Short mmCIF file of C-alpha atoms and ligand atoms in Angstrom, two decimals:
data_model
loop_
_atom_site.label_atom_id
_atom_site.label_comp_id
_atom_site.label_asym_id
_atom_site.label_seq_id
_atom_site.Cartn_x
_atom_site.Cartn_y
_atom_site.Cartn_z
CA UNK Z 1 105.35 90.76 86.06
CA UNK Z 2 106.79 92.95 83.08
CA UNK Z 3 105.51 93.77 80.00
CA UNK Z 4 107.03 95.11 76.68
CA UNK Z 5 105.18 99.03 77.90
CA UNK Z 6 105.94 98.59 81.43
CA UNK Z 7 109.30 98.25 82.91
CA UNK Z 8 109.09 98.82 86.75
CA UNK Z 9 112.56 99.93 86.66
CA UNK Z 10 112.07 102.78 84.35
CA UNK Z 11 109.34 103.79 86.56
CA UNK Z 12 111.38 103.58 89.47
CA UNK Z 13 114.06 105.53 87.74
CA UNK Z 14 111.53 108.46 86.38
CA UNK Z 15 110.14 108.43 90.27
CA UNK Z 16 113.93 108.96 91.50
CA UNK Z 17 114.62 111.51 88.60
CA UNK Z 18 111.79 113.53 89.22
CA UNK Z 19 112.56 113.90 93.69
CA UNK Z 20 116.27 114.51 92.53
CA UNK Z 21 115.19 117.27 90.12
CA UNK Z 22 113.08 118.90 93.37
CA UNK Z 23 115.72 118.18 95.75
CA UNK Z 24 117.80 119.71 93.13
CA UNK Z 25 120.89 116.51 93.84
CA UNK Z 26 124.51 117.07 92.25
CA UNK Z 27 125.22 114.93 89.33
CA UNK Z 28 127.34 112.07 90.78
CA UNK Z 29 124.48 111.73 93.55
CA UNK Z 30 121.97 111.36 90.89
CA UNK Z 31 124.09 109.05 89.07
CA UNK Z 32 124.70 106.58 91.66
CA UNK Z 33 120.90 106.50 93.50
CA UNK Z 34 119.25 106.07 89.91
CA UNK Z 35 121.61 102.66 89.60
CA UNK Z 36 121.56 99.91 91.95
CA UNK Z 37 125.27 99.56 93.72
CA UNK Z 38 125.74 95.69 93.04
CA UNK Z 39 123.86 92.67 90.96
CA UNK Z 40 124.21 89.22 91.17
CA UNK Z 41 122.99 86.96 88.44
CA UNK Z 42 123.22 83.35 88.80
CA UNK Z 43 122.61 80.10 87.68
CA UNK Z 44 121.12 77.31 90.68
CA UNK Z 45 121.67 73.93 89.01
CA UNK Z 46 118.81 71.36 90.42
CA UNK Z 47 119.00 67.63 90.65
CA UNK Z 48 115.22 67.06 90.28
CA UNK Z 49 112.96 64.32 91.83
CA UNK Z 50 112.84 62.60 88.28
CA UNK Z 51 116.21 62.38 88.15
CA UNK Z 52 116.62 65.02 85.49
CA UNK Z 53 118.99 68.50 86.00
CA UNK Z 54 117.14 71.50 86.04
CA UNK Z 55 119.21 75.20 86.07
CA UNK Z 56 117.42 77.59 87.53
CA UNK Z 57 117.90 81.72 87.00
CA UNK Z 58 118.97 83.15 90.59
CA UNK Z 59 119.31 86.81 91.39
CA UNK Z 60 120.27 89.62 93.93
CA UNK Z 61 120.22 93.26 93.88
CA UNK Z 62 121.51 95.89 96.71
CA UNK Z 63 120.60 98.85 95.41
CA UNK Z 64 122.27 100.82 97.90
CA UNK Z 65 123.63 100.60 101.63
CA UNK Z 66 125.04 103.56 102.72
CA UNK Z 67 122.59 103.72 105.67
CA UNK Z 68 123.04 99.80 106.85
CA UNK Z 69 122.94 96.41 105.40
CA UNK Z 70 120.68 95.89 102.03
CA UNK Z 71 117.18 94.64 103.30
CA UNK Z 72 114.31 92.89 100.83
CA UNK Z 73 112.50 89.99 99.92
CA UNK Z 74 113.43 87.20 97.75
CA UNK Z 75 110.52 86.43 95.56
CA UNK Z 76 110.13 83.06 93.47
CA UNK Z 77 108.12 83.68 90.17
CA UNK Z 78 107.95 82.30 86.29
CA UNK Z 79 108.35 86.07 85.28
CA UNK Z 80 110.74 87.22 87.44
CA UNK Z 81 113.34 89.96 85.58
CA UNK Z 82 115.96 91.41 86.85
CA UNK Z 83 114.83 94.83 86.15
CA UNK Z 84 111.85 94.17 88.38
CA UNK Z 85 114.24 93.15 90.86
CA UNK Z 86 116.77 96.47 90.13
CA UNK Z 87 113.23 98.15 90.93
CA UNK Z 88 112.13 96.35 93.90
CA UNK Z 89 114.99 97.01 95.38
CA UNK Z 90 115.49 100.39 94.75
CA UNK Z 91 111.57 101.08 96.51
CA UNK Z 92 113.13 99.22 99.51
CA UNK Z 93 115.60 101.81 100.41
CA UNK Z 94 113.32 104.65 99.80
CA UNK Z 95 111.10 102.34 102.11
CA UNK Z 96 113.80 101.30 104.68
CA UNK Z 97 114.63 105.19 104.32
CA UNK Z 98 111.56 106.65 104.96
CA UNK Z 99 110.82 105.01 108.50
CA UNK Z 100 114.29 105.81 109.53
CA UNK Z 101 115.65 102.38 110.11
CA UNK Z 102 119.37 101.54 109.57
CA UNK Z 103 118.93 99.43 106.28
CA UNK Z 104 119.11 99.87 102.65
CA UNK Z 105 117.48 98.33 100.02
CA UNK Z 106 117.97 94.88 98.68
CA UNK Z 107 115.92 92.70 96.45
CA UNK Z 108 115.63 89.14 95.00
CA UNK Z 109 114.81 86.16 93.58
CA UNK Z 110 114.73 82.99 91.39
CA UNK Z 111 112.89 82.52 87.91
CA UNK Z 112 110.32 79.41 89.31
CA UNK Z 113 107.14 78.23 89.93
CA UNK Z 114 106.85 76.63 93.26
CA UNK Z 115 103.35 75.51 92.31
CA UNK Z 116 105.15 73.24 90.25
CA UNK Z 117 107.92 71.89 92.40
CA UNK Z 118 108.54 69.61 95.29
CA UNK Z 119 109.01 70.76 98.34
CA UNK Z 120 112.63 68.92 97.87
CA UNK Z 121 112.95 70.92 94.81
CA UNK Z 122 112.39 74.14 96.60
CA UNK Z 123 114.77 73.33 99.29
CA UNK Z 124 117.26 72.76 96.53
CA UNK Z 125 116.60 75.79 94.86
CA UNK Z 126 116.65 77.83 98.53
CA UNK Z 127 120.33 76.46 98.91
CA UNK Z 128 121.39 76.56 96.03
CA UNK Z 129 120.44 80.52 95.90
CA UNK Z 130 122.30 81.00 98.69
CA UNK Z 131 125.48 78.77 98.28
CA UNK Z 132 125.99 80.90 95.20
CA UNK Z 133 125.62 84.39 96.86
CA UNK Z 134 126.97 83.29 100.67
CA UNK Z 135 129.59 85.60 100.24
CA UNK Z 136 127.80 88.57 99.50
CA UNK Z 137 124.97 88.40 101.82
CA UNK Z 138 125.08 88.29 105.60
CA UNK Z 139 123.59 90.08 108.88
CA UNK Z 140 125.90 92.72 108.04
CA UNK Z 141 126.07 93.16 104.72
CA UNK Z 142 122.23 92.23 102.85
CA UNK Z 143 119.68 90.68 104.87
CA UNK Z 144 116.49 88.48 102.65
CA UNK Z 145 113.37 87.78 103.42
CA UNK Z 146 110.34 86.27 102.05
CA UNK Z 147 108.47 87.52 99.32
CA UNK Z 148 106.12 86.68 96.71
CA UNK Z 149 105.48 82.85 96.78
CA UNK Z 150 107.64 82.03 99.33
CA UNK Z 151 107.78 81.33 103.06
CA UNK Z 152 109.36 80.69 106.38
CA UNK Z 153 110.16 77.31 105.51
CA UNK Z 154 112.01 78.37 102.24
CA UNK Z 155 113.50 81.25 104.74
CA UNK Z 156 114.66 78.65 107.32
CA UNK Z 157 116.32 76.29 104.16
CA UNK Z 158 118.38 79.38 103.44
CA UNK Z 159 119.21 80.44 106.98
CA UNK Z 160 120.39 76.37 107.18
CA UNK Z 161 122.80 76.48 103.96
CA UNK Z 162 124.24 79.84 105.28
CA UNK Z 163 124.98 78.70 108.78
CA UNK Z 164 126.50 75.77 107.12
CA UNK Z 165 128.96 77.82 105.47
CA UNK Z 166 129.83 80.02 107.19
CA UNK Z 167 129.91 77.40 110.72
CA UNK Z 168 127.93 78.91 113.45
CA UNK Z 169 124.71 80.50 114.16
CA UNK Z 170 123.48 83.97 112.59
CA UNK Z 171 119.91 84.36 113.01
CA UNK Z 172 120.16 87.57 111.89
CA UNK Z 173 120.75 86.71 108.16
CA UNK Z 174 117.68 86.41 107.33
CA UNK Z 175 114.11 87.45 108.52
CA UNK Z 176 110.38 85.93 108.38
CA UNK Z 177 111.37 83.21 110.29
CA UNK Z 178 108.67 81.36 112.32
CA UNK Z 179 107.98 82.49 115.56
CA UNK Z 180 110.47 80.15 117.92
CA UNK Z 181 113.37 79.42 115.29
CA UNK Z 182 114.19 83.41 115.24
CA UNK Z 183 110.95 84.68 114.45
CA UNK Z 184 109.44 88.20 115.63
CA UNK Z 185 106.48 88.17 118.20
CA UNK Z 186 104.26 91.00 116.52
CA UNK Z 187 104.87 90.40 112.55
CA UNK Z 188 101.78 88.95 111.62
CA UNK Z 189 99.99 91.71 112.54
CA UNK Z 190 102.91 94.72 111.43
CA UNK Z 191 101.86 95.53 108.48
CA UNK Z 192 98.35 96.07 108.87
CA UNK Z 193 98.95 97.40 112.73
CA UNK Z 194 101.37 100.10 110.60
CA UNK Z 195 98.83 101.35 108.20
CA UNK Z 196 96.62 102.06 111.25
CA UNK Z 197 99.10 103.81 113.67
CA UNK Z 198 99.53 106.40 110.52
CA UNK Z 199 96.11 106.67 109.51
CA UNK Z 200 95.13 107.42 113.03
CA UNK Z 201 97.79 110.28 113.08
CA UNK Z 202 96.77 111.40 110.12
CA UNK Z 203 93.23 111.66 111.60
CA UNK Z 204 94.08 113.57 114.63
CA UNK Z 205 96.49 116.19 112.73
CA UNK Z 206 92.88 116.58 111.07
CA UNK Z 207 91.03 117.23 114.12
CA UNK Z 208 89.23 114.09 113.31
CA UNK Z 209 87.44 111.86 115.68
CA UNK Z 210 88.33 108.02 114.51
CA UNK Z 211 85.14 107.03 116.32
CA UNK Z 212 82.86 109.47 113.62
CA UNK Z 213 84.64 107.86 110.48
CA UNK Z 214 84.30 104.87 108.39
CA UNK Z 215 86.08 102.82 106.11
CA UNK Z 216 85.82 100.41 102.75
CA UNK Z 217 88.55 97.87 102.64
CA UNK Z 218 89.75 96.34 99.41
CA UNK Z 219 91.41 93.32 100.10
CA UNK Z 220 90.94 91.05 103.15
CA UNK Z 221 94.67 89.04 103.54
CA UNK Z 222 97.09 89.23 106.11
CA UNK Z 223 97.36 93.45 106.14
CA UNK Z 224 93.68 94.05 105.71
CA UNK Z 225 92.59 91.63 108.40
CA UNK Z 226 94.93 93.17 110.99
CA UNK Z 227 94.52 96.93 109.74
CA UNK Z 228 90.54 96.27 110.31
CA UNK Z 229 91.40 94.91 113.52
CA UNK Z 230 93.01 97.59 114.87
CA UNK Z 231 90.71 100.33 112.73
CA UNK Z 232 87.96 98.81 114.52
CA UNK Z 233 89.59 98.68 117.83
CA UNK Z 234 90.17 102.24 118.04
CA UNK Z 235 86.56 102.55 117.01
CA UNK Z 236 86.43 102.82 113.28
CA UNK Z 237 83.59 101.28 111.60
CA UNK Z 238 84.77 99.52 108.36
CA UNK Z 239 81.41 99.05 106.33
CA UNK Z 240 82.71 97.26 102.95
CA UNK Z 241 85.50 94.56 102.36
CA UNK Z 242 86.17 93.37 98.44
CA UNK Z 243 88.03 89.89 98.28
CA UNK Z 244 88.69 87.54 95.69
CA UNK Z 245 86.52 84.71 95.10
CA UNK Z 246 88.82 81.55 93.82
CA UNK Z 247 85.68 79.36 92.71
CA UNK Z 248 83.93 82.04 90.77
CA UNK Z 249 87.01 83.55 89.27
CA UNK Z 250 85.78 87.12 89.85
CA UNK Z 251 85.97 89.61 92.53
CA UNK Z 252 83.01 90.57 95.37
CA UNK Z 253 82.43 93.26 97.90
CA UNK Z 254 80.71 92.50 101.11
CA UNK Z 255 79.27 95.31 102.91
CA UNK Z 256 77.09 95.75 106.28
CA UNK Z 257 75.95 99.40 106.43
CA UNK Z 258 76.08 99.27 110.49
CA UNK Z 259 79.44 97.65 110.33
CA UNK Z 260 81.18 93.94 109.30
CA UNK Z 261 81.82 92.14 112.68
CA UNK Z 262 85.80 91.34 111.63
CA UNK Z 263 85.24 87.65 114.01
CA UNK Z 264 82.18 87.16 111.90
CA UNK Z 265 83.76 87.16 108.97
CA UNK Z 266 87.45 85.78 109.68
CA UNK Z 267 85.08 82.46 110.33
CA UNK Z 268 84.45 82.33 107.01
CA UNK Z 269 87.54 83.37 105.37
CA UNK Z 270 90.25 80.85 103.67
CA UNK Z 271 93.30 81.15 104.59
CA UNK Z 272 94.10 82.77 101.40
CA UNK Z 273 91.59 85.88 102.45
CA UNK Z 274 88.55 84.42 100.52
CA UNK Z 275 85.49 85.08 102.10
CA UNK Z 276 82.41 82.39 101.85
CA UNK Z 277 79.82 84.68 99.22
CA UNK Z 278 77.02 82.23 100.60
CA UNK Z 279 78.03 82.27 104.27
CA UNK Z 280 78.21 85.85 104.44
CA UNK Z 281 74.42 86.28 102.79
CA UNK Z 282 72.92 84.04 105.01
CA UNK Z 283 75.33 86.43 108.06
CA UNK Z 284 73.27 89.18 106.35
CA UNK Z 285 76.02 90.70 104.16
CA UNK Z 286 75.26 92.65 100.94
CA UNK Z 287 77.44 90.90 98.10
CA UNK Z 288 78.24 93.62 95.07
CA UNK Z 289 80.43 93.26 92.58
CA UNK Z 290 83.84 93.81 93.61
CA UNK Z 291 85.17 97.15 92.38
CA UNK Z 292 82.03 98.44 94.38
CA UNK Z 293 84.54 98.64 97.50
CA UNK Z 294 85.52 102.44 95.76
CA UNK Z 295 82.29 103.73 95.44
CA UNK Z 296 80.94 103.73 98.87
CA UNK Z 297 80.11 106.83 101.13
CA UNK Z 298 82.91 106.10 103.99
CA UNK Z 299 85.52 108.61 104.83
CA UNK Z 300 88.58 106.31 104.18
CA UNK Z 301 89.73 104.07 101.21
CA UNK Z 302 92.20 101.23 102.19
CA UNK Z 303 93.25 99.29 99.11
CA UNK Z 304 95.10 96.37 100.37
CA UNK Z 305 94.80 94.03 97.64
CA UNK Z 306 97.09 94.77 94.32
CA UNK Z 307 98.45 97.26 92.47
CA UNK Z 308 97.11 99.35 89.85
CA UNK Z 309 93.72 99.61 91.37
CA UNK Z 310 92.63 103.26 91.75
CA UNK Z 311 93.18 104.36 88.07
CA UNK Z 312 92.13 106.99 85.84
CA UNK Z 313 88.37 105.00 84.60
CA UNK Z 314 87.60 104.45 88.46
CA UNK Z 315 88.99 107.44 90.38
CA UNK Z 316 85.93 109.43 89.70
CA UNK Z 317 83.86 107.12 91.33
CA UNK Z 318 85.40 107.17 94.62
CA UNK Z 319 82.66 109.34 96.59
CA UNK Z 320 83.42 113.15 97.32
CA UNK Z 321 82.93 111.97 101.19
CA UNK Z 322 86.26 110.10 100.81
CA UNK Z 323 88.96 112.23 102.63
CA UNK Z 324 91.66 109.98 102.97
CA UNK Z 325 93.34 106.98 101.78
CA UNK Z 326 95.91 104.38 103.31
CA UNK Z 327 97.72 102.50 100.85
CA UNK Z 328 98.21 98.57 102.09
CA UNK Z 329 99.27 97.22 99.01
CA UNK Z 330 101.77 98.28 96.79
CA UNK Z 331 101.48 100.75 94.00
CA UNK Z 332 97.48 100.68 94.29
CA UNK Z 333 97.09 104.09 92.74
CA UNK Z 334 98.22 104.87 89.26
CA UNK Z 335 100.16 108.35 88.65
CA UNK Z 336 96.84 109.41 86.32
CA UNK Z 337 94.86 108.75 89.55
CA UNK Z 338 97.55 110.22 91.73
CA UNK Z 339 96.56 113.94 90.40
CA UNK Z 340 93.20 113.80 90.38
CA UNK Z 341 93.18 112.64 94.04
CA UNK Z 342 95.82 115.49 94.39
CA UNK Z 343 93.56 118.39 92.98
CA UNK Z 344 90.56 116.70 95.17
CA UNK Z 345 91.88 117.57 97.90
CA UNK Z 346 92.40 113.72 99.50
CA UNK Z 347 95.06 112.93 101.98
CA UNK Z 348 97.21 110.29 100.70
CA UNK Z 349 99.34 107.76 102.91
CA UNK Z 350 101.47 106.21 100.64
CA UNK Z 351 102.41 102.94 100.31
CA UNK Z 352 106.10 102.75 100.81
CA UNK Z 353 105.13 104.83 104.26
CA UNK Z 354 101.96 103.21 105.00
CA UNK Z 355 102.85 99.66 104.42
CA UNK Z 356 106.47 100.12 106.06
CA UNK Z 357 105.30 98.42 109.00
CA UNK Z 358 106.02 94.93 107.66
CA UNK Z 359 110.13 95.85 106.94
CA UNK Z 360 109.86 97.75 110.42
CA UNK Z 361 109.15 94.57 112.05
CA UNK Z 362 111.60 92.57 110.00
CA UNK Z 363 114.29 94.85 111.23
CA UNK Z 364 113.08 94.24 114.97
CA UNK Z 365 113.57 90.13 114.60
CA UNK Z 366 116.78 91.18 112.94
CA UNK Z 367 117.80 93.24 116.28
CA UNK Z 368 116.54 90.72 118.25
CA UNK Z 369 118.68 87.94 116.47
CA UNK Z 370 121.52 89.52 116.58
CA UNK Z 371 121.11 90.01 120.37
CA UNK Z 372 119.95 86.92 120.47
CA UNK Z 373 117.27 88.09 123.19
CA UNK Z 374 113.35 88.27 121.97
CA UNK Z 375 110.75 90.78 123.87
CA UNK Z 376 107.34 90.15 124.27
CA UNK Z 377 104.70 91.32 121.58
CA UNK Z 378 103.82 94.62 123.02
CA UNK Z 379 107.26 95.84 123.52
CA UNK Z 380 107.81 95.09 119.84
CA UNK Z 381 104.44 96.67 119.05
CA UNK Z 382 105.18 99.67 121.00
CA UNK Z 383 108.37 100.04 119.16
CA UNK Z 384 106.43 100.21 115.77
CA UNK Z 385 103.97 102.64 116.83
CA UNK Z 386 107.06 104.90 117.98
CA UNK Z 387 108.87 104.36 114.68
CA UNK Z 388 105.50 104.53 112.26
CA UNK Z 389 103.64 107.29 114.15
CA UNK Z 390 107.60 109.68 113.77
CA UNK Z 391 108.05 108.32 110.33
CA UNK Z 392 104.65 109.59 109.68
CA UNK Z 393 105.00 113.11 111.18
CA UNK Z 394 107.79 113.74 109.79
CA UNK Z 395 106.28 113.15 106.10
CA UNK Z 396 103.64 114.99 106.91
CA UNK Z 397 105.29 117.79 109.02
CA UNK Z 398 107.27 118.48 105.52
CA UNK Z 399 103.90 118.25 103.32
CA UNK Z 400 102.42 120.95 105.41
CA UNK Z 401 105.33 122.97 105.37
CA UNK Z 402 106.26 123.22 102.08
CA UNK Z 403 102.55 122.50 100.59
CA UNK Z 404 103.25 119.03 99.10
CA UNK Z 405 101.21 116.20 98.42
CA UNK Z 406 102.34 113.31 100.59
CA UNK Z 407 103.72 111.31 98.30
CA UNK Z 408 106.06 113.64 96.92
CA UNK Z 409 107.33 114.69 100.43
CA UNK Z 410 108.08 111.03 101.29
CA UNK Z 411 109.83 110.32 98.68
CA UNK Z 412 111.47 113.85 99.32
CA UNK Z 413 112.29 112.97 103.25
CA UNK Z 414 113.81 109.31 102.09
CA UNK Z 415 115.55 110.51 99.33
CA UNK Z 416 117.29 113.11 100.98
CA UNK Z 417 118.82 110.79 103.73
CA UNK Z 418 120.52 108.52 101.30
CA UNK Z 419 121.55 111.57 99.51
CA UNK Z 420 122.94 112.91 102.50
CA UNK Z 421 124.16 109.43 103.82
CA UNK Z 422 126.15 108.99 100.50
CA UNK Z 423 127.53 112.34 100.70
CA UNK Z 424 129.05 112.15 104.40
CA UNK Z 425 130.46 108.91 103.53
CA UNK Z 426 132.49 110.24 100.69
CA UNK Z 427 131.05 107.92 97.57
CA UNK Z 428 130.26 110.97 95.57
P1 NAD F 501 97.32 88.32 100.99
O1 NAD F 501 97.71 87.39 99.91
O2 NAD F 501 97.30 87.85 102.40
O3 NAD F 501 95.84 88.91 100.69
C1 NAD F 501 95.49 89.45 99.47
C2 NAD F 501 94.00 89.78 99.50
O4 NAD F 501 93.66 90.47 98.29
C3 NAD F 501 93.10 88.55 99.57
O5 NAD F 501 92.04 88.81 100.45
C4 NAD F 501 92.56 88.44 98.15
O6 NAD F 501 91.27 87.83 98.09
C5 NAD F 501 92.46 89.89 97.77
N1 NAD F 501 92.39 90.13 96.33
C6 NAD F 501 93.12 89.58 95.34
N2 NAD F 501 92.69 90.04 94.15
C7 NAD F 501 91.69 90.91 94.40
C8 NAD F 501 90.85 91.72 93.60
N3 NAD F 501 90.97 91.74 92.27
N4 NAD F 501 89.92 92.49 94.22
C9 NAD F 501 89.78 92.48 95.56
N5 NAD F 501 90.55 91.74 96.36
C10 NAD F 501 91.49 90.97 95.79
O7 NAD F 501 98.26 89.58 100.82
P2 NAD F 501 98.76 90.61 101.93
O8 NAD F 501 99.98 90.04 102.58
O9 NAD F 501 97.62 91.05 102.75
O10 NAD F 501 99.28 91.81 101.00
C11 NAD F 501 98.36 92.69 100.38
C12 NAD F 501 99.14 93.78 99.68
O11 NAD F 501 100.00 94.44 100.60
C13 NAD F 501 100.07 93.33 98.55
O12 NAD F 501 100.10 94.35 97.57
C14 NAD F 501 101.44 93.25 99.22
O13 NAD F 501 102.50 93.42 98.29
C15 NAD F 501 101.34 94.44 100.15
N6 NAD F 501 102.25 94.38 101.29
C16 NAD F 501 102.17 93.35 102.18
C17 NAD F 501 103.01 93.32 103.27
C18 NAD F 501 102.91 92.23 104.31
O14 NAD F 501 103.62 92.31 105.31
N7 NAD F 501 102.03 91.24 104.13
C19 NAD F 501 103.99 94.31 103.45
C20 NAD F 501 104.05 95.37 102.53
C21 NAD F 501 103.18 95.37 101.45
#
């Protein structure tokens, strides 16, 4: 997760410093937004199922909540740092910040590797995490959900040990719950539904007709699937999909010129987005090798996969047809990559805009628990349109405006409001 060279949090920081230095913030502002608010650091002692005691690390970060209770994922991994986490949570309040909801950024975790636990050791290490943080966390103060490596069923452990103690029922403590015991209708497909409501504004503002373009997909989990859904609904034709392939340790693009059929394939996808490399021949797919999904002649790029992805040795090939680019995953483009796309010309969605869908939708079961009253999957989907489709305009309203690439006036538009919300509360 971190290396010696490369400390998220020191890119986070540099990000921060440089939209500060445009935005021109006072001092104290800068000081406090480039530092998260509060950390917790913990230890999560574990009776394992061999008898032995275990102590786990345990962490939590709210980087800031002037604009509404800390919001983020708690991830479980062997590499885990806190100054991933300090980072993490700082991209969730440009994130919560940027689609205008009333949360700030939060962020945590436990050093672990389920693969190598019990599901009894898990649940241990869920309560555990929060019986040592109950009295910092809460539906009004710093709301978790899951992350990397873990669930609902890790989510509903924690929601247990909180209601415990604290003696009643807040649903709203915690979100990615299953649909049923608190979960939102709509969630599964948010994120990917998301990147589509904004790509398809971006392609009107361009006087471009969805139905002429096409797309190559990197990626084909939970936000590709449901981005290509909708893409395809609205009458996109997605021609290329890149997946990893478990067995052969090695990445593969599939591509139909005339256009994947998404029910076609989803048949022969595992459930962790693999797609079967003989199935799909004998469907009459193309099988390249995988970084193949940037070269082809579409007019969209969606890399939904990883990070790091579009980087200075590849961006060259990505074809001069290729006019715009929705980021799914996370930090897919490296800042090397990030100008040359710039100085081409391409219209960037970034990712802490274009995947915001997924916290969006988080914050809507979080509504609804509170409420304790659940609407029906349109209404929620209709809500995230509204919220991506204005969070989207407004980014690239500014961009237009004051000639910026979209990146920079994202970060610009979310950095301001906590600026602004930090100001009017009197902190600095
Ligand atoms: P997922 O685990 O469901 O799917 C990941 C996909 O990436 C799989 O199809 C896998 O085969 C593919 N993949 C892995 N390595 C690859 C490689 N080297 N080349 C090509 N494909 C590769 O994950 P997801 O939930 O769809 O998330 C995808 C990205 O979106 C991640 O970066 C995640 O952090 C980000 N994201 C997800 C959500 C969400 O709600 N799921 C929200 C915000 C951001």
């Amino acid at each position: 997760m971190e290396s010696k060279s490369y400390n998220p949090f020191n890119v986070a920081q540099a990000q921060f410093d440089k939209v500060a230095e445009m935005l021109e913030l006072e001092d104290g502002v800068r000081e406090l937004l480039r530092e998260p608010m509060r950390e917790y650091q913990f230890t999560i002692p574990v009776r394992m199922d061999d008898g032995s005691v275990k102590v786990f690390k345990g962490f939590r970060v709210q980087h800031n909540d002037a604009r509404g209770p800390a919001k983020g994922g708690n991830r479980f991994h062997p590499l885990e740092t806190i100054d991933t986490v300090r980072a993490l949570s700082m991209w969730m309040t440009w994130k919560c910040s940027v689609v205008d909801i009333p949360l700030g950024g939060g962020k945590g975790g436990v050093v672990c590797d389920p693969h190598h636990l019990s599901a009894q050791e898990q649940e241990q290490i869920c309560r555990g995490w929060v019986r040592q943080i109950a009295k910092n966390v809460g539906p009004l103060l710093d709301v978790p959900a899951p992350d990397v490596m873990t669930n609902s069923q890790h989510m509903l452990w924690m929601l247990d040990e909180f209601e415990t103690i604290n003696g009643g029922r807040f649903p709203g403590f915690i979100t990615g719950k299953p649909v049923g015991m608190g979960g939102s209708l709509g969630r599964t497909e948010a994120t990917g539904y998301g990147l589509v409501y904004t790509l398809r504004e971006a392609l009107r503002e361009h006087g471009i007709d969805i139905t002429s373009t096409k797309a190559s997909v990197q990626g084909f989990g939970n936000v590709a699937q449901y981005a290509v859904k909708l893409y395809t609904e609205l009458g996109g034709k997605t021609i290329s999909i890149s997946c990893w392939n478990q067995a052969d340790k090695t990445s593969y693009t599939f591509r139909k010129k005339a256009g994947i059929d998404l029910d076609e394939l989803l048949a022969i996808t595992d459930k962790f987005g693999g797609i079967d490399k003989a199935k799909a021949e004998e469907c009459g797919y193309e099988v390249l090798p995988g970084e193949e999904w940037l070269e082809q002649d579409v007019d969209i790029l969606i890399p939904t996969a990883l990070e790091n992805q579009i980087h200075r040795d590849n961006v060259d090939k990505i074809s001069t047809r290729v006019k715009f680019i929705a980021e799914g995953a996370n930090g897919p483009t490296t800042p090397e990559a990030d100008e040359v796309l710039k100085s081409r010309n391409v219209f960037v969605i970034p990712d802490f805009l274009a995947n915001a869908g997924g916290v969006t939708c988080s914050y809507f079961e979080q509504v609804q628990c509170n409420m304790n009253y659940f609407w029906e999957k349109d209404e929620v989907l209709e809500k995230l349109d509204t919220k991506m489709t204005s969070a989207f305009s407004a980014v690239s309203e500014l961009a237009r405006k004051k000639k910026l690439y979209m990146r920079d006036a994202a970060y610009i538009i979310a950095i301001d409001r906590v600026a602004k919300d930090v100001k009017a509360r009197g902190w600095v």
